[in-house]
PDB file of C-alpha atoms in Angstrom:
ATOM      1  CA  UNK X 234     -13.383   3.837 149.937  1.00 46.00           C
ATOM      2  CA  UNK X 235     -17.103   3.038 149.843  1.00 53.00           C
ATOM      3  CA  UNK X 236     -18.059   1.507 146.513  1.00 57.00           C
ATOM      4  CA  UNK X 237     -21.218   3.012 145.071  1.00 70.00           C
ATOM      5  CA  UNK X 238     -21.181   0.904 141.909  1.00 68.00           C
ATOM      6  CA  UNK X 239     -24.169  -1.426 141.658  1.00 74.00           C
ATOM      7  CA  UNK X 240     -26.420   0.037 144.346  1.00 77.00           C
ATOM      8  CA  UNK X 241     -29.939   1.112 143.458  1.00 84.00           C
ATOM      9  CA  UNK X 242     -31.298   4.647 143.735  1.00 86.00           C
ATOM     10  CA  UNK X 243     -33.394   3.580 146.757  1.00 83.00           C
ATOM     11  CA  UNK X 244     -30.343   2.082 148.498  1.00 79.00           C
ATOM     12  CA  UNK X 245     -28.354   5.234 147.767  1.00 80.00           C
ATOM     13  CA  UNK X 246     -31.097   7.471 149.218  1.00 79.00           C
ATOM     14  CA  UNK X 247     -31.344   5.338 152.345  1.00 71.00           C
ATOM     15  CA  UNK X 248     -27.599   5.574 152.988  1.00 72.00           C
ATOM     16  CA  UNK X 249     -26.977   9.136 151.807  1.00 76.00           C
ATOM     17  CA  UNK X 250     -29.738  11.704 152.440  1.00 75.00           C
ATOM     18  CA  UNK X 251     -29.917  14.941 150.465  1.00 81.00           C
ATOM     19  CA  UNK X 252     -27.172  17.219 151.768  1.00 78.00           C
ATOM     20  CA  UNK X 253     -24.529  14.464 151.940  1.00 79.00           C
ATOM     21  CA  UNK X 254     -21.030  15.377 150.795  1.00 80.00           C
ATOM     22  CA  UNK X 255     -19.007  13.404 148.254  1.00 81.00           C
ATOM     23  CA  UNK X 256     -15.681  13.417 146.494  1.00 81.00           C
ATOM     24  CA  UNK X 257     -16.496  13.487 142.790  1.00 82.00           C
ATOM     25  CA  UNK X 258     -13.964  12.116 140.316  1.00 75.00           C
ATOM     26  CA  UNK X 259     -14.891  13.687 136.944  1.00 69.00           C
ATOM     27  CA  UNK X 260     -12.908  11.124 134.971  1.00 64.00           C
ATOM     28  CA  UNK X 261     -11.797   7.693 136.069  1.00 59.00           C
ATOM     29  CA  UNK X 262      -8.330   8.293 134.603  1.00 60.00           C
ATOM     30  CA  UNK X 263      -8.060  11.677 136.369  1.00 60.00           C
ATOM     31  CA  UNK X 264      -7.222  11.156 140.060  1.00 64.00           C
ATOM     32  CA  UNK X 265      -8.151  14.730 140.987  1.00 74.00           C
ATOM     33  CA  UNK X 266     -11.518  15.214 142.640  1.00 76.00           C
ATOM     34  CA  UNK X 267     -13.824  17.989 143.708  1.00 79.00           C
ATOM     35  CA  UNK X 268     -16.125  18.037 146.706  1.00 82.00           C
ATOM     36  CA  UNK X 269     -19.852  18.138 145.918  1.00 84.00           C
ATOM     37  CA  UNK X 270     -23.044  18.200 148.006  1.00 84.00           C
ATOM     38  CA  UNK X 271     -26.137  16.304 146.882  1.00 84.00           C
ATOM     39  CA  UNK X 272     -29.271  18.357 146.329  1.00 86.00           C
ATOM     40  CA  UNK X 273     -31.716  15.679 145.159  1.00 86.00           C
ATOM     41  CA  UNK X 274     -32.660  12.080 145.793  1.00 87.00           C
ATOM     42  CA  UNK X 275     -31.053   9.623 143.377  1.00 88.00           C
ATOM     43  CA  UNK X 276     -32.783   8.292 140.277  1.00 88.00           C
ATOM     44  CA  UNK X 277     -31.963   5.766 137.583  1.00 89.00           C
ATOM     45  CA  UNK X 278     -31.521   6.764 133.962  1.00 89.00           C
ATOM     46  CA  UNK X 279     -33.065   4.623 131.218  1.00 82.00           C
ATOM     47  CA  UNK X 280     -29.911   2.540 130.844  1.00 81.00           C
ATOM     48  CA  UNK X 281     -29.762   1.946 134.609  1.00 81.00           C
ATOM     49  CA  UNK X 282     -27.044   4.374 135.725  1.00 84.00           C
ATOM     50  CA  UNK X 283     -27.871   5.911 139.115  1.00 87.00           C
ATOM     51  CA  UNK X 284     -27.391   9.695 139.234  1.00 87.00           C
ATOM     52  CA  UNK X 285     -27.971  12.675 141.540  1.00 87.00           C
ATOM     53  CA  UNK X 286     -28.066  16.450 141.246  1.00 87.00           C
ATOM     54  CA  UNK X 287     -25.370  18.321 143.152  1.00 86.00           C
ATOM     55  CA  UNK X 288     -24.793  21.925 144.192  1.00 81.00           C
ATOM     56  CA  UNK X 289     -23.089  23.956 141.472  1.00 78.00           C
ATOM     57  CA  UNK X 290     -23.908  21.596 138.595  1.00 80.00           C
ATOM     58  CA  UNK X 291     -26.813  22.107 136.193  1.00 78.00           C
ATOM     59  CA  UNK X 292     -26.979  18.464 135.140  1.00 79.00           C
ATOM     60  CA  UNK X 293     -26.638  15.243 137.073  1.00 83.00           C
ATOM     61  CA  UNK X 294     -23.633  13.155 138.086  1.00 83.00           C
ATOM     62  CA  UNK X 295     -23.212   9.387 138.121  1.00 85.00           C
ATOM     63  CA  UNK X 296     -22.713   7.958 141.602  1.00 84.00           C
ATOM     64  CA  UNK X 297     -20.148   5.546 140.126  1.00 80.00           C
ATOM     65  CA  UNK X 298     -17.686   8.440 140.059  1.00 77.00           C
ATOM     66  CA  UNK X 299     -18.284   9.406 143.706  1.00 81.00           C
ATOM     67  CA  UNK X 300     -16.904   8.530 147.088  1.00 77.00           C
ATOM     68  CA  UNK X 301     -18.899   9.560 150.174  1.00 75.00           C
ATOM     69  CA  UNK X 302     -17.251  11.807 152.724  1.00 70.00           C
ATOM     70  CA  UNK X 303     -18.165  10.917 156.293  1.00 63.00           C
ATOM     71  CA  UNK X 304     -21.062  13.070 157.412  1.00 63.00           C
ATOM     72  CA  UNK X 305     -20.120  15.251 160.349  1.00 75.00           C
ATOM     73  CA  UNK X 306     -22.382  17.157 162.689  1.00 84.00           C
ATOM     74  CA  UNK X 307     -21.376  20.626 161.486  1.00 83.00           C
ATOM     75  CA  UNK X 308     -23.538  22.892 159.331  1.00 83.00           C
ATOM     76  CA  UNK X 309     -25.045  21.168 156.295  1.00 80.00           C
ATOM     77  CA  UNK X 310     -26.692  22.368 153.102  1.00 75.00           C
ATOM     78  CA  UNK X 311     -30.413  22.682 153.855  1.00 84.00           C
ATOM     79  CA  UNK X 312     -32.603  21.267 151.086  1.00 82.00           C
ATOM     80  CA  UNK X 313     -36.130  21.130 152.458  1.00 89.00           C
ATOM     81  CA  UNK X 314     -38.701  18.752 151.001  1.00 89.00           C
ATOM     82  CA  UNK X 315     -41.849  20.006 149.253  1.00 89.00           C
ATOM     83  CA  UNK X 316     -43.633  20.266 152.614  1.00 93.00           C
ATOM     84  CA  UNK X 317     -40.807  22.306 154.166  1.00 94.00           C
ATOM     85  CA  UNK X 318     -39.356  19.611 156.418  1.00 94.00           C
ATOM     86  CA  UNK X 319     -35.673  18.707 156.679  1.00 90.00           C
ATOM     87  CA  UNK X 320     -33.206  16.917 158.931  1.00 91.00           C
ATOM     88  CA  UNK X 321     -29.426  17.198 159.140  1.00 89.00           C
ATOM     89  CA  UNK X 322     -27.801  14.246 157.317  1.00 82.00           C
ATOM     90  CA  UNK X 323     -26.152  13.081 160.570  1.00 85.00           C
ATOM     91  CA  UNK X 324     -29.487  12.795 162.395  1.00 87.00           C
ATOM     92  CA  UNK X 325     -30.105   9.231 163.555  1.00 83.00           C
ATOM     93  CA  UNK X 326     -33.446   7.554 162.862  1.00 81.00           C
ATOM     94  CA  UNK X 327     -35.063   8.242 166.242  1.00 83.00           C
ATOM     95  CA  UNK X 328     -38.380   6.433 166.710  1.00 84.00           C
ATOM     96  CA  UNK X 329     -41.392   8.466 167.842  1.00 83.00           C
ATOM     97  CA  UNK X 330     -41.232   6.539 171.106  1.00 88.00           C
ATOM     98  CA  UNK X 331     -37.561   7.439 171.729  1.00 89.00           C
ATOM     99  CA  UNK X 332     -37.355   9.211 175.096  1.00 91.00           C
ATOM    100  CA  UNK X 333     -36.327  12.862 174.930  1.00 88.00           C
ATOM    101  CA  UNK X 334     -33.427  12.146 177.302  1.00 93.00           C
ATOM    102  CA  UNK X 335     -32.028   9.544 174.873  1.00 92.00           C
ATOM    103  CA  UNK X 336     -32.108  12.066 172.023  1.00 90.00           C
ATOM    104  CA  UNK X 337     -30.370  14.676 174.183  1.00 90.00           C
ATOM    105  CA  UNK X 338     -27.747  12.096 175.203  1.00 90.00           C
ATOM    106  CA  UNK X 339     -26.988  11.496 171.514  1.00 89.00           C
ATOM    107  CA  UNK X 340     -26.526  15.232 170.880  1.00 91.00           C
ATOM    108  CA  UNK X 341     -24.313  15.513 173.948  1.00 90.00           C
ATOM    109  CA  UNK X 342     -22.115  12.620 172.764  1.00 88.00           C
ATOM    110  CA  UNK X 343     -21.699  14.467 169.456  1.00 86.00           C
ATOM    111  CA  UNK X 344     -20.529  17.564 171.346  1.00 89.00           C
ATOM    112  CA  UNK X 345     -23.622  19.559 170.377  1.00 92.00           C
ATOM    113  CA  UNK X 346     -25.842  22.002 172.200  1.00 94.00           C
ATOM    114  CA  UNK X 347     -29.369  21.878 170.753  1.00 95.00           C
ATOM    115  CA  UNK X 348     -32.298  24.253 171.201  1.00 96.00           C
ATOM    116  CA  UNK X 349     -35.639  24.220 169.456  1.00 95.00           C
ATOM    117  CA  UNK X 350     -38.998  25.911 169.217  1.00 96.00           C
ATOM    118  CA  UNK X 351     -42.387  25.576 167.571  1.00 96.00           C
ATOM    119  CA  UNK X 352     -43.423  27.477 164.464  1.00 97.00           C
ATOM    120  CA  UNK X 353     -45.896  29.444 166.569  1.00 94.00           C
ATOM    121  CA  UNK X 354     -42.917  31.096 168.282  1.00 88.00           C
ATOM    122  CA  UNK X 355     -41.850  32.628 164.948  1.00 92.00           C
ATOM    123  CA  UNK X 356     -45.058  33.361 163.056  1.00 92.00           C
ATOM    124  CA  UNK X 357     -48.649  33.638 164.234  1.00 93.00           C
ATOM    125  CA  UNK X 358     -49.832  33.937 160.604  1.00 94.00           C
ATOM    126  CA  UNK X 359     -48.161  30.699 159.458  1.00 96.00           C
ATOM    127  CA  UNK X 360     -49.299  28.901 162.599  1.00 95.00           C
ATOM    128  CA  UNK X 361     -52.906  29.981 161.984  1.00 95.00           C
ATOM    129  CA  UNK X 362     -52.684  28.759 158.393  1.00 96.00           C
ATOM    130  CA  UNK X 363     -51.204  25.429 159.568  1.00 95.00           C
ATOM    131  CA  UNK X 364     -53.970  25.071 162.157  1.00 94.00           C
ATOM    132  CA  UNK X 365     -56.529  25.706 159.380  1.00 96.00           C
ATOM    133  CA  UNK X 366     -55.068  22.822 157.354  1.00 94.00           C
ATOM    134  CA  UNK X 367     -52.735  24.759 155.028  1.00 95.00           C
ATOM    135  CA  UNK X 368     -49.822  22.336 154.826  1.00 90.00           C
ATOM    136  CA  UNK X 369     -47.780  24.773 152.696  1.00 92.00           C
ATOM    137  CA  UNK X 370     -47.266  27.009 155.733  1.00 96.00           C
ATOM    138  CA  UNK X 371     -44.218  25.035 156.905  1.00 96.00           C
ATOM    139  CA  UNK X 372     -42.504  25.432 153.528  1.00 95.00           C
ATOM    140  CA  UNK X 373     -42.757  29.221 153.963  1.00 96.00           C
ATOM    141  CA  UNK X 374     -41.488  29.163 157.558  1.00 97.00           C
ATOM    142  CA  UNK X 375     -37.979  30.529 158.038  1.00 96.00           C
ATOM    143  CA  UNK X 376     -37.124  29.447 161.599  1.00 97.00           C
ATOM    144  CA  UNK X 377     -35.227  31.978 163.686  1.00 96.00           C
ATOM    145  CA  UNK X 378     -32.124  30.701 165.507  1.00 96.00           C
ATOM    146  CA  UNK X 379     -31.748  31.089 169.277  1.00 96.00           C
ATOM    147  CA  UNK X 380     -29.895  34.091 170.700  1.00 95.00           C
ATOM    148  CA  UNK X 381     -26.129  33.841 170.465  1.00 94.00           C
ATOM    149  CA  UNK X 382     -23.516  32.925 167.892  1.00 93.00           C
ATOM    150  CA  UNK X 383     -22.767  29.708 166.048  1.00 92.00           C
ATOM    151  CA  UNK X 384     -26.280  28.247 165.659  1.00 95.00           C
ATOM    152  CA  UNK X 385     -27.184  26.327 162.498  1.00 93.00           C
ATOM    153  CA  UNK X 386     -30.405  24.611 161.504  1.00 95.00           C
ATOM    154  CA  UNK X 387     -30.506  20.961 162.572  1.00 95.00           C
ATOM    155  CA  UNK X 388     -34.068  19.924 161.656  1.00 95.00           C
ATOM    156  CA  UNK X 389     -37.652  20.915 160.910  1.00 96.00           C
ATOM    157  CA  UNK X 390     -40.264  18.277 161.678  1.00 94.00           C
ATOM    158  CA  UNK X 391     -43.899  17.801 162.649  1.00 93.00           C
ATOM    159  CA  UNK X 392     -45.034  16.968 166.167  1.00 92.00           C
ATOM    160  CA  UNK X 393     -48.411  16.442 167.815  1.00 90.00           C
ATOM    161  CA  UNK X 394     -48.171  20.085 168.897  1.00 92.00           C
ATOM    162  CA  UNK X 395     -47.256  21.450 165.465  1.00 94.00           C
ATOM    163  CA  UNK X 396     -44.148  22.095 163.363  1.00 97.00           C
ATOM    164  CA  UNK X 397     -40.927  22.244 165.368  1.00 96.00           C
ATOM    165  CA  UNK X 398     -37.352  23.210 164.522  1.00 97.00           C
ATOM    166  CA  UNK X 399     -34.030  22.481 166.156  1.00 96.00           C
ATOM    167  CA  UNK X 400     -30.808  24.459 165.954  1.00 97.00           C
ATOM    168  CA  UNK X 401     -27.403  23.141 166.988  1.00 95.00           C
ATOM    169  CA  UNK X 402     -23.947  24.467 167.729  1.00 93.00           C
ATOM    170  CA  UNK X 403     -20.818  23.002 169.255  1.00 90.00           C
ATOM    171  CA  UNK X 404     -21.328  22.653 173.016  1.00 88.00           C
ATOM    172  CA  UNK X 405     -19.623  25.473 174.836  1.00 75.00           C
ATOM    173  CA  UNK X 406     -19.635  27.744 171.738  1.00 57.00           C
ATOM    174  CA  UNK X 407     -21.060  30.961 173.115  1.00 53.00           C
ATOM    175  CA  UNK X 408     -19.761  33.070 170.282  1.00 46.00           C
ATOM    176  CA  UNK X 409     -16.581  34.043 172.110  1.00 40.00           C
ATOM    177  CA  UNK X 410     -14.166  32.886 169.427  1.00 36.00           C
TER     178      UNK X 410
END
């Protein structure tokens, strides 16, 4: 069990991005748990307790009553930032200089097939707005998945050539289940 007691909000956010899954123990004396997915970065309350918002809960929960569940590479809850960007919680911290082949090798080792496209492939209007400096265009973009079954959003990020999205699915999954 990973102990979350005593870590700061910044440390929590670095280790567990929005969309991470946890076992939540509502009461220390109650051994039963429920699975929750984070939907906000962590913050500290006035008395120092670190808390997060989770799906299905109007308030916030203390991280002291949580145990992280290992992040897999399957579909994740998409909570885009204010600019519309997002990355799957299992995405490694690739540097800008990381060769494309190294990124593809990582996906392959995870058993994933990945396809992507630029925003301009989905919406000429949003692309024109982006090109004119309207940074809110990405937040309105709803990327379309590739043809076929089983695709889920993996990431939305900016490149030198404009906003780009990636979709993933298990390698070999052609929708013939």
